[in-house]
Every structure is written in C-alpha cells, then in structure tokens.
Coordinates of C-alpha atoms in Angstrom, one line a residue:
M1 CA 130.3 83.4 113.2
L2 CA 133.5 85.6 113.2
D3 CA 136.6 83.5 112.3
E4 CA 140.2 84.7 112.4
K5 CA 140.1 85.9 108.8
V6 CA 137.0 88.1 109.4
D7 CA 138.5 89.3 112.7
A8 CA 141.6 90.5 110.9
W9 CA 139.4 92.1 108.2
I10 CA 137.6 94.0 111.0
D11 CA 140.8 95.0 112.5
R12 CA 142.0 96.5 109.2
E13 CA 138.5 98.1 108.4
W14 CA 138.0 99.9 111.6
T15 CA 141.5 100.6 112.9
Q16 CA 143.5 101.4 109.6
N17 CA 140.5 102.4 107.6
P18 CA 142.3 103.3 104.5
R19 CA 140.6 106.1 102.6
V20 CA 143.3 106.8 100.0
A21 CA 143.8 106.0 96.4
P22 CA 145.0 102.5 95.8
L23 CA 148.7 101.9 95.8
P24 CA 150.5 99.3 93.5
G25 CA 150.1 95.8 95.1
F26 CA 146.7 96.6 96.6
S27 CA 144.1 93.9 95.6
S28 CA 141.1 95.0 93.6
L29 CA 138.9 94.2 96.6
E30 CA 140.9 96.5 98.7
Y31 CA 140.8 99.1 96.0
N32 CA 137.0 98.9 95.8
R33 CA 136.7 99.2 99.6
G34 CA 138.9 102.3 99.6
V35 CA 136.7 103.8 96.9
M36 CA 133.5 103.0 98.9
A37 CA 134.9 104.4 102.1
T38 CA 135.3 108.0 100.4
V39 CA 131.6 108.4 100.3
T40 CA 130.7 111.1 102.8
L41 CA 128.3 110.0 105.6
P42 CA 126.5 112.0 108.3
T43 CA 128.8 112.6 111.3
S44 CA 126.2 110.7 113.3
I45 CA 127.4 107.4 112.0
Q46 CA 130.5 106.5 114.0
P47 CA 132.4 103.4 113.4
R48 CA 131.2 100.5 115.5
V49 CA 132.8 97.2 115.7
P50 CA 130.7 94.0 116.5
Q51 CA 131.5 93.0 120.0
G52 CA 132.4 89.4 120.1
R53 CA 130.6 86.6 118.6
F54 CA 126.8 86.8 118.0
R55 CA 124.6 86.1 120.9
N56 CA 120.8 86.1 121.0
E57 CA 119.3 89.0 123.0
P58 CA 118.3 87.6 126.4
F59 CA 114.6 87.5 127.3
T60 CA 113.1 89.8 130.0
D61 CA 111.9 88.0 133.1
F62 CA 108.7 89.6 133.8
K63 CA 108.3 87.6 137.0
S64 CA 110.7 90.0 138.4
P65 CA 108.8 92.8 140.1
E66 CA 111.3 95.3 139.0
N67 CA 110.9 94.3 135.3
A68 CA 107.0 94.2 135.7
R69 CA 107.1 97.8 137.2
A70 CA 109.3 98.9 134.3
M71 CA 106.9 97.5 131.8
R72 CA 104.1 99.2 133.4
V73 CA 105.9 102.5 133.3
A74 CA 106.8 102.0 129.6
L75 CA 103.1 101.2 128.7
E76 CA 102.0 104.3 130.5
A77 CA 104.6 106.5 128.7
V78 CA 103.6 105.1 125.3
R79 CA 99.9 105.6 126.1
G80 CA 100.6 109.3 126.3
N81 CA 102.0 109.2 122.7
L82 CA 99.1 107.3 121.0
G83 CA 97.3 109.1 118.2
R84 CA 100.4 111.0 116.8
E85 CA 100.4 111.6 113.1
Y86 CA 103.3 110.2 111.1
D87 CA 104.6 111.4 107.7
L88 CA 105.6 109.6 104.6
V89 CA 109.5 109.8 104.6
I90 CA 110.7 109.9 100.9
G91 CA 114.3 110.9 100.3
G92 CA 114.6 112.1 103.8
E93 CA 111.8 114.6 103.5
R94 CA 108.5 114.5 105.1
F95 CA 105.1 114.5 103.2
R96 CA 101.4 114.4 104.0
T97 CA 98.5 113.1 102.0
A98 CA 94.8 113.7 102.0
E99 CA 93.8 110.2 102.6
K100 CA 94.9 108.6 106.1
I101 CA 95.5 105.2 107.5
R102 CA 94.5 104.9 111.1
S103 CA 96.1 102.1 113.2
L104 CA 93.9 100.9 116.0
N105 CA 94.5 99.0 119.1
P106 CA 92.8 95.5 118.6
A107 CA 92.2 95.3 122.3
N108 CA 90.3 98.6 122.3
P109 CA 89.4 99.7 118.7
A110 CA 88.3 103.1 119.8
Q111 CA 92.0 103.8 120.7
V112 CA 94.1 105.2 117.7
V113 CA 97.6 104.1 118.0
G114 CA 98.8 106.2 115.0
V115 CA 97.5 108.1 112.0
H116 CA 99.6 107.7 108.9
Q117 CA 99.6 109.1 105.4
K118 CA 98.3 106.9 102.7
A119 CA 100.7 106.6 99.8
G120 CA 99.0 106.2 96.3
G121 CA 100.2 105.0 93.0
A122 CA 101.7 108.5 92.2
H123 CA 104.1 108.1 95.2
A124 CA 105.5 104.9 94.0
G125 CA 107.5 106.8 91.3
Q126 CA 108.6 109.6 93.8
A127 CA 109.8 106.9 96.3
M128 CA 111.6 105.1 93.4
Q129 CA 113.5 108.2 92.3
A130 CA 114.6 108.9 95.7
A131 CA 115.7 105.4 96.3
L132 CA 117.7 105.3 93.0
R133 CA 119.4 108.6 93.9
A134 CA 120.3 107.2 97.3
F135 CA 121.5 104.0 95.7
E136 CA 124.2 105.8 93.8
S137 CA 126.1 106.7 96.9
W138 CA 124.8 104.0 99.5
S139 CA 125.9 101.2 97.3
R140 CA 129.5 102.6 97.5
V141 CA 129.5 103.2 101.2
S142 CA 132.0 100.9 103.0
V143 CA 130.8 97.7 104.5
G144 CA 132.1 99.0 107.8
D145 CA 129.9 102.0 107.7
R146 CA 126.7 100.2 106.7
V147 CA 127.4 97.6 109.6
S148 CA 128.0 100.5 111.9
L149 CA 124.5 101.7 111.1
L150 CA 122.9 98.4 112.0
L151 CA 124.9 98.1 115.3
G152 CA 123.9 101.8 116.2
A153 CA 120.2 100.9 115.6
A154 CA 120.4 97.8 117.6
E155 CA 121.9 99.6 120.5
I156 CA 119.2 102.3 120.4
I157 CA 116.5 99.7 120.5
R158 CA 118.3 97.9 123.3
Q159 CA 118.4 100.9 125.5
R160 CA 114.5 101.4 124.8
K161 CA 113.5 97.8 124.8
L162 CA 110.4 98.1 126.9
E163 CA 109.2 101.1 125.0
F164 CA 109.1 99.2 121.9
C165 CA 107.4 96.3 123.6
A166 CA 104.6 98.6 124.7
W167 CA 104.1 99.9 121.2
L168 CA 103.7 96.2 120.1
T169 CA 101.2 95.6 122.8
Y170 CA 99.2 98.5 121.7
E171 CA 99.3 98.2 118.0
V172 CA 99.0 94.5 117.5
G173 CA 97.9 93.1 120.8
K174 CA 101.0 91.2 121.9
N175 CA 101.4 90.4 125.7
W176 CA 104.5 91.3 127.4
V177 CA 106.4 88.0 126.6
E178 CA 105.5 87.9 123.0
A179 CA 106.3 91.6 122.6
D180 CA 109.7 91.1 124.3
A181 CA 110.5 88.2 121.9
D182 CA 109.6 90.4 118.9
V183 CA 111.8 93.2 120.0
G184 CA 114.6 90.8 121.0
E185 CA 114.4 89.2 117.5
T186 CA 114.7 92.7 116.0
I187 CA 118.0 93.3 117.9
D188 CA 119.2 89.8 116.8
F189 CA 118.6 90.5 113.2
L190 CA 120.5 93.7 113.2
E191 CA 123.4 92.2 115.2
F192 CA 123.5 89.0 113.1
Y193 CA 123.2 90.7 109.8
A194 CA 126.0 93.1 110.6
R195 CA 128.3 90.2 111.3
E196 CA 127.1 88.3 108.1
A197 CA 127.7 91.3 106.1
I198 CA 131.3 91.3 107.2
R199 CA 131.6 87.7 106.4
L200 CA 130.2 88.3 103.0
A201 CA 132.7 91.0 102.3
S202 CA 135.5 88.7 103.0
A203 CA 134.5 86.0 100.5
T204 CA 137.0 84.6 98.3
T205 CA 137.1 82.4 95.4
P206 CA 137.7 78.5 96.1
I207 CA 141.1 78.6 94.5
Q208 CA 143.6 81.2 93.1
Y209 CA 144.5 80.4 89.6
Q210 CA 148.0 80.4 88.7
G211 CA 149.2 83.7 87.3
E212 CA 146.1 85.6 88.4
H213 CA 144.6 87.3 91.4
N214 CA 141.0 86.0 91.6
E215 CA 138.2 87.7 93.6
L216 CA 134.5 87.0 94.4
L217 CA 132.5 90.3 95.2
Y218 CA 129.0 90.3 96.3
I219 CA 127.5 93.5 95.0
P220 CA 124.1 95.0 96.0
L221 CA 121.1 94.5 93.6
G222 CA 119.6 98.0 93.6
V223 CA 116.2 99.2 94.9
G224 CA 114.0 96.7 96.7
A225 CA 110.5 96.7 98.0
V226 CA 110.1 95.5 101.5
I227 CA 106.5 94.4 102.3
P228 CA 106.3 93.0 105.9
P229 CA 103.4 91.5 107.8
W230 CA 101.5 92.7 110.9
N231 CA 102.1 89.8 113.1
F232 CA 105.9 90.3 113.6
P233 CA 105.7 94.0 112.6
F234 CA 109.0 94.9 114.3
A235 CA 111.2 91.8 113.8
I236 CA 110.3 90.8 110.2
M237 CA 110.0 94.3 109.1
A238 CA 113.4 95.4 110.6
G239 CA 115.1 92.0 109.5
M240 CA 114.1 92.3 105.8
T241 CA 114.9 96.1 105.7
A242 CA 118.4 95.5 107.6
A243 CA 119.4 92.7 105.2
S244 CA 118.6 94.9 102.3
I245 CA 120.5 97.9 103.3
V246 CA 123.5 96.4 105.0
T247 CA 124.3 94.8 101.5
G248 CA 124.0 98.2 99.8
N249 CA 120.6 98.2 98.6
T250 CA 118.1 101.0 99.1
V251 CA 114.4 100.4 100.1
I252 CA 110.8 101.4 99.6
L253 CA 109.2 100.2 102.8
K254 CA 105.5 99.5 102.7
P255 CA 104.4 98.3 106.1
S256 CA 101.0 96.5 106.8
S257 CA 98.1 98.9 107.3
D258 CA 97.5 97.2 110.5
S259 CA 100.9 98.0 112.0
P260 CA 102.5 100.9 110.4
T261 CA 103.3 102.8 113.7
I262 CA 106.2 100.4 114.8
A263 CA 107.6 100.6 111.2
A264 CA 107.4 104.5 111.5
R265 CA 109.3 104.3 114.8
F266 CA 112.0 102.0 113.4
V267 CA 112.6 104.4 110.6
E268 CA 113.1 107.2 113.2
V269 CA 115.7 104.9 114.9
L270 CA 117.6 104.4 111.6
E271 CA 117.6 108.2 111.2
E272 CA 118.9 108.7 114.7
A273 CA 121.6 106.2 114.1
G274 CA 122.7 108.2 111.0
M275 CA 121.0 106.7 108.0
P276 CA 121.2 109.0 105.0
G277 CA 118.0 110.1 103.4
G278 CA 116.5 107.8 100.7
V279 CA 118.1 104.7 101.9
V280 CA 114.8 103.6 103.5
N281 CA 111.6 105.4 102.2
F282 CA 108.8 104.9 104.5
C283 CA 105.4 104.6 102.6
P284 CA 102.3 103.1 104.1
G285 CA 99.6 102.5 101.6
S286 CA 97.3 100.0 100.1
G287 CA 98.5 96.8 98.4
A288 CA 96.2 97.2 95.5
T289 CA 97.5 100.8 94.5
F290 CA 100.8 101.6 96.1
G291 CA 102.1 98.1 96.6
N292 CA 101.4 96.8 93.2
A293 CA 102.8 99.9 91.7
V294 CA 106.1 99.4 93.4
V295 CA 106.2 95.7 92.6
E296 CA 105.5 96.3 88.8
H297 CA 107.9 99.2 88.6
P298 CA 110.7 98.5 85.9
K299 CA 113.4 99.8 88.4
T300 CA 112.3 97.6 91.3
R301 CA 115.0 95.0 91.5
F302 CA 113.8 92.8 94.4
I303 CA 110.7 92.2 96.5
A304 CA 111.1 90.9 100.0
F305 CA 107.5 89.9 101.3
T306 CA 106.1 88.1 104.3
G307 CA 102.4 87.5 104.5
S308 CA 99.7 85.2 103.1
K309 CA 100.0 82.8 100.3
A310 CA 97.4 84.6 98.1
V311 CA 99.3 87.8 98.3
G312 CA 102.8 86.3 97.9
L313 CA 101.7 84.5 94.8
D314 CA 100.3 87.6 93.4
I315 CA 103.5 89.5 94.0
H316 CA 105.4 86.5 92.4
E317 CA 103.3 86.7 89.2
R318 CA 103.5 90.5 88.9
A319 CA 107.3 90.5 89.5
A320 CA 107.7 87.7 86.8
K321 CA 106.2 90.0 84.0
A322 CA 109.0 92.1 82.6
Q323 CA 108.0 95.7 82.2
P324 CA 108.9 98.1 79.4
G325 CA 112.4 99.3 80.1
Q326 CA 113.2 96.5 82.7
I327 CA 116.7 95.0 82.1
W328 CA 116.6 92.3 84.8
I329 CA 114.7 89.6 86.2
K330 CA 113.2 90.6 89.5
R331 CA 114.1 88.6 92.5
T332 CA 111.4 87.7 94.9
I333 CA 112.0 86.6 98.6
L334 CA 108.7 85.2 99.7
E335 CA 107.8 84.0 103.3
M336 CA 104.2 82.8 103.1
G337 CA 101.8 80.7 105.2
G338 CA 101.7 77.4 107.0
K339 CA 99.4 74.6 108.1
D340 CA 101.9 73.3 110.8
S341 CA 101.7 69.9 112.5
I342 CA 103.0 68.5 115.7
L343 CA 103.1 64.7 115.5
V344 CA 103.0 63.0 119.1
C345 CA 104.0 59.5 119.3
A346 CA 102.6 57.1 122.0
D347 CA 106.2 56.6 123.6
V348 CA 106.4 60.2 125.1
D349 CA 105.2 62.0 128.2
V350 CA 101.9 63.1 127.4
D351 CA 101.9 66.2 129.6
T352 CA 105.1 67.4 127.9
A353 CA 103.7 67.1 124.4
V354 CA 100.4 68.8 125.5
D355 CA 102.4 71.8 126.8
G356 CA 104.3 72.0 123.6
V357 CA 101.0 71.8 121.5
V358 CA 99.4 74.5 123.5
A359 CA 102.2 76.8 123.4
S360 CA 102.6 76.4 119.6
A361 CA 98.9 76.6 118.9
F362 CA 97.8 79.6 121.2
G363 CA 100.8 81.8 121.7
F364 CA 99.8 85.1 120.3
S365 CA 96.4 83.7 119.7
G366 CA 97.7 81.4 116.9
Q367 CA 98.6 84.4 114.8
K368 CA 102.0 83.0 113.7
C369 CA 102.8 81.4 110.4
S370 CA 104.7 78.8 112.5
A371 CA 101.8 78.1 114.8
C372 CA 100.6 74.5 115.3
S373 CA 97.1 74.2 113.9
R374 CA 97.2 70.4 113.6
A375 CA 98.0 68.0 116.4
I376 CA 98.5 64.5 114.9
I377 CA 98.2 61.9 117.9
E378 CA 98.9 58.1 117.8
A379 CA 96.0 56.1 118.7
P380 CA 97.1 54.5 122.1
I381 CA 97.4 58.0 123.8
Y382 CA 94.8 59.9 121.7
D383 CA 92.0 60.0 124.4
V384 CA 94.1 60.9 127.1
F385 CA 95.8 63.5 125.2
V386 CA 92.6 65.1 124.1
E387 CA 91.4 65.2 127.6
R388 CA 94.5 66.7 129.1
L389 CA 94.6 69.1 126.2
R390 CA 91.0 70.3 127.1
E391 CA 92.1 70.7 130.7
R392 CA 95.1 72.8 129.7
V393 CA 93.4 75.0 127.3
G394 CA 90.7 75.7 129.8
Q395 CA 93.4 77.3 132.1
L396 CA 94.5 79.9 129.5
R397 CA 93.5 83.4 130.3
V398 CA 92.0 85.7 127.5
G399 CA 92.2 89.4 128.1
D400 CA 93.9 92.7 127.7
P401 CA 97.4 92.2 126.6
S402 CA 98.6 95.4 128.5
E403 CA 97.7 93.4 131.6
N404 CA 99.9 90.5 130.3
S405 CA 97.0 88.1 129.6
Y406 CA 98.2 84.9 128.0
M407 CA 95.9 85.5 125.0
G408 CA 95.1 88.8 123.7
P409 CA 92.9 89.9 120.8
V410 CA 93.1 88.9 117.1
I411 CA 94.3 91.7 114.9
N412 CA 91.0 93.0 113.4
R413 CA 87.3 92.5 112.9
A414 CA 87.7 90.9 109.6
A415 CA 90.1 88.4 111.0
L416 CA 87.8 87.5 113.9
D417 CA 84.9 87.0 111.5
S418 CA 86.9 84.5 109.3
M419 CA 88.0 82.7 112.4
L420 CA 84.4 82.3 113.5
A421 CA 83.4 81.1 110.0
F422 CA 86.1 78.4 110.2
I423 CA 84.8 77.4 113.6
E424 CA 81.3 76.8 112.2
T425 CA 82.9 74.6 109.6
G426 CA 84.8 72.8 112.3
K427 CA 81.6 71.9 114.1
K428 CA 80.5 70.0 111.1
E429 CA 83.7 68.2 110.6
G430 CA 84.6 67.1 114.2
R431 CA 84.0 67.4 117.9
L432 CA 84.2 70.7 119.5
V433 CA 86.4 70.1 122.7
A434 CA 87.2 73.6 123.9
G435 CA 86.3 77.3 123.1
G436 CA 84.5 78.2 119.9
H437 CA 83.1 81.5 120.9
A438 CA 84.1 85.3 120.7
V439 CA 84.7 86.9 124.0
S440 CA 83.0 90.3 124.9
R441 CA 85.0 92.9 127.0
P442 CA 83.8 96.3 128.0
E443 CA 86.3 98.1 125.9
G444 CA 85.4 96.0 122.9
G445 CA 88.4 94.4 121.2
Y446 CA 88.5 91.3 118.8
Y447 CA 88.9 88.4 121.1
L448 CA 88.4 84.8 120.6
E449 CA 88.5 81.7 122.9
P450 CA 91.2 79.0 122.3
T451 CA 89.4 76.5 120.3
V452 CA 90.0 72.8 119.9
F453 CA 88.3 70.3 117.5
A454 CA 89.0 66.6 117.9
D455 CA 88.3 63.6 115.6
I456 CA 89.1 65.7 112.4
A457 CA 89.9 63.9 109.3
P458 CA 93.2 64.6 107.7
D459 CA 91.5 66.2 104.5
A460 CA 88.9 68.3 106.4
T461 CA 88.7 72.0 105.7
I462 CA 90.0 73.1 109.1
A463 CA 92.9 70.5 108.6
Q464 CA 94.0 72.0 105.3
E465 CA 93.3 75.6 105.1
E466 CA 95.3 78.2 107.0
I467 CA 93.0 79.8 109.8
F468 CA 95.7 82.1 111.3
G469 CA 94.1 82.1 114.6
P470 CA 93.5 80.2 117.8
V471 CA 91.8 77.1 116.2
L472 CA 93.4 73.7 116.7
A473 CA 92.6 70.5 114.8
V474 CA 93.3 67.1 116.6
I475 CA 93.8 64.1 114.2
K476 CA 94.1 60.6 115.3
V477 CA 96.4 58.2 113.5
N478 CA 97.2 54.4 113.9
S479 CA 101.0 54.5 113.6
F480 CA 104.0 56.9 113.2
E481 CA 104.2 56.3 109.4
E482 CA 100.6 57.2 109.0
G483 CA 101.3 60.3 111.0
L484 CA 104.2 61.3 108.9
R485 CA 102.0 61.0 105.7
V486 CA 99.2 63.1 107.4
A487 CA 101.9 65.8 108.4
N488 CA 102.9 66.0 104.7
N489 CA 99.5 66.1 103.1
T490 CA 99.1 69.9 103.0
E491 CA 100.4 72.4 100.3
Y492 CA 102.5 74.1 102.9
G493 CA 105.8 73.2 104.4
L494 CA 106.8 75.8 107.0
T495 CA 107.3 74.2 110.5
G496 CA 106.6 71.0 112.2
A497 CA 107.6 69.0 115.3
L498 CA 107.7 65.5 116.4
Y499 CA 107.6 64.1 120.0
T500 CA 109.2 60.7 120.3
N501 CA 111.9 58.9 122.2
D502 CA 112.6 56.5 119.3
P503 CA 116.0 57.5 117.5
G504 CA 114.9 55.6 114.4
R505 CA 111.7 57.8 114.1
L506 CA 113.8 60.9 114.6
N507 CA 116.2 59.8 111.9
Q508 CA 113.3 59.0 109.4
A509 CA 111.6 62.4 110.3
R510 CA 114.9 64.2 109.4
T511 CA 114.5 63.2 105.8
E512 CA 110.8 62.5 105.4
F513 CA 109.0 65.2 107.5
H514 CA 109.1 67.9 104.7
V515 CA 109.2 71.3 106.3
G516 CA 111.7 74.1 106.4
N517 CA 111.8 74.1 110.2
L518 CA 111.7 70.8 112.0
Y519 CA 111.8 70.5 115.8
F520 CA 112.1 67.4 117.9
N521 CA 110.7 67.1 121.3
R522 CA 109.8 70.8 121.6
K523 CA 107.3 73.3 120.2
C524 CA 107.1 74.3 116.6
T525 CA 107.3 78.1 117.3
G526 CA 110.0 80.2 118.7
A527 CA 112.7 80.1 115.9
M528 CA 115.9 81.8 117.2
V529 CA 118.1 83.9 115.0
G530 CA 121.3 82.0 114.1
A531 CA 120.2 78.8 115.6
H532 CA 117.0 78.2 113.5
P533 CA 117.3 79.7 110.0
F534 CA 113.6 80.3 109.2
G535 CA 111.8 79.6 105.9
G536 CA 109.5 77.1 104.3
F537 CA 108.8 74.7 101.5
N538 CA 106.1 74.5 98.8
M539 CA 103.4 77.2 99.3
S540 CA 105.1 78.4 102.3
G541 CA 107.6 80.5 100.3
T542 CA 111.0 80.4 98.7
D543 CA 112.6 78.8 101.8
S544 CA 114.6 82.2 102.3
K545 CA 116.1 81.2 105.6
A546 CA 115.9 84.5 107.5
G547 CA 118.4 84.6 110.4
G548 CA 120.7 82.1 108.6
P549 CA 124.1 82.1 107.0
D550 CA 122.8 82.3 103.4
Y551 CA 120.1 85.0 103.9
L552 CA 122.2 88.0 102.7
Y553 CA 123.1 86.2 99.4
L554 CA 119.4 86.9 98.4
F555 CA 120.1 90.6 98.6
T556 CA 123.2 90.5 96.5
Q557 CA 124.7 89.3 93.2
A558 CA 128.0 87.7 92.7
K559 CA 130.7 89.2 90.6
S560 CA 133.9 87.3 89.7
V561 CA 136.9 89.5 89.1
A562 CA 140.2 88.1 87.5
E563 CA 143.4 90.2 87.3
K564 CA 146.3 88.8 85.2
L565 CA 149.6 89.0 87.0
T566 CA 152.0 87.5 84.3
D567 CA 152.5 87.9 80.6
R568 CA 151.9 84.4 79.9
P569 CA 149.0 83.6 77.6
A570 CA 145.6 83.2 79.3
P571 CA 144.1 79.7 79.4
T572 CA 141.3 78.8 77.0
G573 CA 137.9 77.7 78.2
I574 CA 134.9 79.4 79.9

C-alpha cells in the first residue's frame, strides 16, 4: 500500500523527474536514480502514476445481458483470428523455425488456436545474449519508467478484457467466469507489482548510523528464465514476468506448449506499451531441450517456475549444479503441486460446506494446484454430507466452455487418460458416488464427468497423489484432531480450508494446519492478489507468496551503501 513516504517519492519521481548530474548534498540513492533516468526509452513509454491505492480488478457480471452479449461478440472476433502463426521474439526481432508447436482448443482439438515456432537448444544461447544486452540498459532504467510499462500494459488489457477472456476460453477451455478471473488477476499482478516496486525503491536501513549516510538498495539479479504453467496461462505467466522486469531484470519466457498463444499476445501488449527489445524474449519450446538449456546456462541468474512437482524438482536440481563460468548461485522461485484438503466439522451448515467443496473441487475441472481433492468430514455429518454432495455434483453441467458451461474440457488427451487411470484406481479404493466417465461430444474434446469417491482411506493412492482433474476423495474422520492429522499427511502443503464455528478449532488450525494458504469457512481456491499472498510449503514449492509484499524481494538482491559524512575514525566491527 502507498504510505505518505512513497506518495512523496512518486511526486518527486514523476513531477520533478531529475535527469541531471548529481549536485552536492544529493544522496547516493537520488544520484543512482538520476543516472538510471538518463537511459533512453522508446517514446511510447509515457510516465504513468499509480492511481490511488491498489484495488482488485472487479469481476464481470455475466448475468447481465449486456455483458453476455459483449462476451459472445469477443468470442466471435477471436474465432476469426484462430490459427495465426506467431514468431519467436528474441532481442525485439522475429524468427521462424522449421519445427512448430500447434496449440489446440481442448474443447475441439481439430481447431488450431495458434501455430508457434519451436525454439531448440541453439536458441537458448541466442536468447541469453539478447537478454544480457538488454539488461545492461534496462537495469539502469528508472523505477518510474519500469512501473510505467506495467501500468500501461494493465490498461491495455483492461480495455480489451473480454478479448483476452475469449483467448483463454479457446486455448485452455476456461468458461467465462474462470477466464474473467484469470484476466482480472493478470491486471491485478501488473498493478500490484508496480506499486510494490515503488515501495521497494523507497526502502531504507533501519537506522542511520551517526556520521554516515546509510542506504539499502534492492538491485536486479540479471537474466531470468520464466517458465509458467498452462492452467493460469495469463495471470501466472504475466505475474512472474512482470515481477522480473519491474525490478530491472530481463527475461527468457518459455510458455507451456499447451498455452503459448496467450503468452504471445501478452508480449505484444508489452511491446505496445513501449517495452524495449530484449527485455522479454518469447521462446516456446520443449522443456527437455530449450527449457533445460536455459536452466543450465551459466548466465541464467534465476528461474521462476510454476508447474508440477516432478518438473520443479528437476529444475531445482539442474539449477543447483554450477556450470563452468558461473559466478553465482542460481535462485529458484518454485510454485509446484498440491493435494489440498477441506476439513468439515460437524458444527457447521452442511449445505454451505458442500457448496465450498464443490466450487473448490470442480471449478475449471479441478485443474488448479489449489483445488480441493480431499474432503475430510467428521463422522456425525458424513452420510448426509456425501448424499448432498452427490446431489450437488449431479447438477453440474459439462460442456463447451464458449457456451459458459460450468465444467469444460481438461487440457489434453494425456491428461484425460491419466485421470481415467486414477478413476480405475479409485474404484478399487473406495465407493464411486458420482461421475467416473469421459463425456463424448460431437466436436470431440477432452471431457470428464465430475467424479466423487467416498470411504477413501487417508493413505490411499487417490488421497495422496495429485490427479489435477475433477476427482474428489471423501474421507471420514471421528474428530477434529484426527481430521487435522489427515489434512497434514501428504507431502504437499499448498492450500486448505476448515469449516467450523468453534473459535478454539480455528485458533488451533492457524498453527497446526500446515499449508501456505489457509481459509476458514470458505472455499480453498480463489486467492486474491494482495489479500491472499500465494505459495505453499513442503513439496508445494518455495512458498514464494506471489501477490504479496515480499514477492519482489525474490527478484532482487540487497546492497548496503554507507557514506562517511565526517572525518572521525570509522567504527570497528563487521
């Protein structure tokens, strides 16, 4: 949030905007800002001031006939642009390759959303050199200009919000509400990190030592690899990229092969907002070739990754091995999987808890790392909970996301096959209450019924392994204490929720329910930027807390500067 000190800094940065050599009496920080401000930027970057305190982007009400009509218009307009070919963007220049990546609509796999170049190992060095060249100037650009770039991009996206919603519907199968939330979160990340960058630039030492002027500067790291997932292909991709560049780093962006089109559209937005060439280098490619080459490159300074546990651990291991010529320890910022639980106590309204579980388990077909895949229910209400859960799940509509069905497709054939295999395991481990089958539609698509298994043991396969789809395991426990032990019995620790009216249980869960994002008497999905800093424990990642006040620290390094102001002897010590 913007306090008075930061407001004053904004006023000085954007209204006075000193771009002259330092004069006697200027602090080193003011001097450094003046130097950075002299770097020439494209004229398309105009100084933009954050307007007021941060506010989350409002959701679109699609029950409004006007908004529903506008969304249909956007879908039709985007439909006319499907199948376009997109280039690699390295150092601001466009390149094409012989091998291609084709992004397909999971609701209609015959429909090509975008054709992309496939970057190989050789492109990793080319992208790195472009990013290193850009870093030399971008790292010295004023914080004000970098913030202005993010705010400009946010405004472009805000003005074309439904268009980007439509792209998400076609490329990853999000219904209108899920797509709107993804786009809104993208805007939130850009606006929030812009303000956080200003706050970071105004950081000071806890005290001023007598006879000195003491400063604490947060400087950029260098070139980073940004490797986002397909399930939030706009918000997470843009958030990790924005955090990197607003702090002065440059980026090699390798989007998921299932969702490169929305990333390409975002790079176009950044260019429209005035981003210089080489600051973000857009390189779709396979993880085994291009991705590994970038992670292992000796000049890569950090890797920001969101995805599966297996891939995250592989990245962490590769990054930990120093390469010839490497002079730093690479930093990994990892957001990985989850096996998230909602614990429901017997003292709550059953219908309210059922609604929270259903929304958490089956929103976006359960394809969220935060999704509820385990409902842990106290014995006194277990039978009635399972029955009402069965009734509620039976009302969910599975169908084309462009028609705003509640549940659309899963992302691809391999994912569907994996989920069906877990369902067969579930039939051996418990009682099938709802779903359990793939759904056939004339246009094809990778659809799966919302599936519920009851009477699952806490250590069963479907209670332990991340399925990443619409499959829910229901577990009976005899007490709150037992339920808490079950909630903590996985290798993950991302999100969780507790439904209870007992203040003592809420207080106990605050310390003993071991997840990065814990919610009381509400669903365990839907983290809001600023309100719910997001990141998990254990095998869920490095608890990076995206959308929180400490996130930008991960993309910087602290530099302490002390200037002696008197001739008296300096103190001894560290």
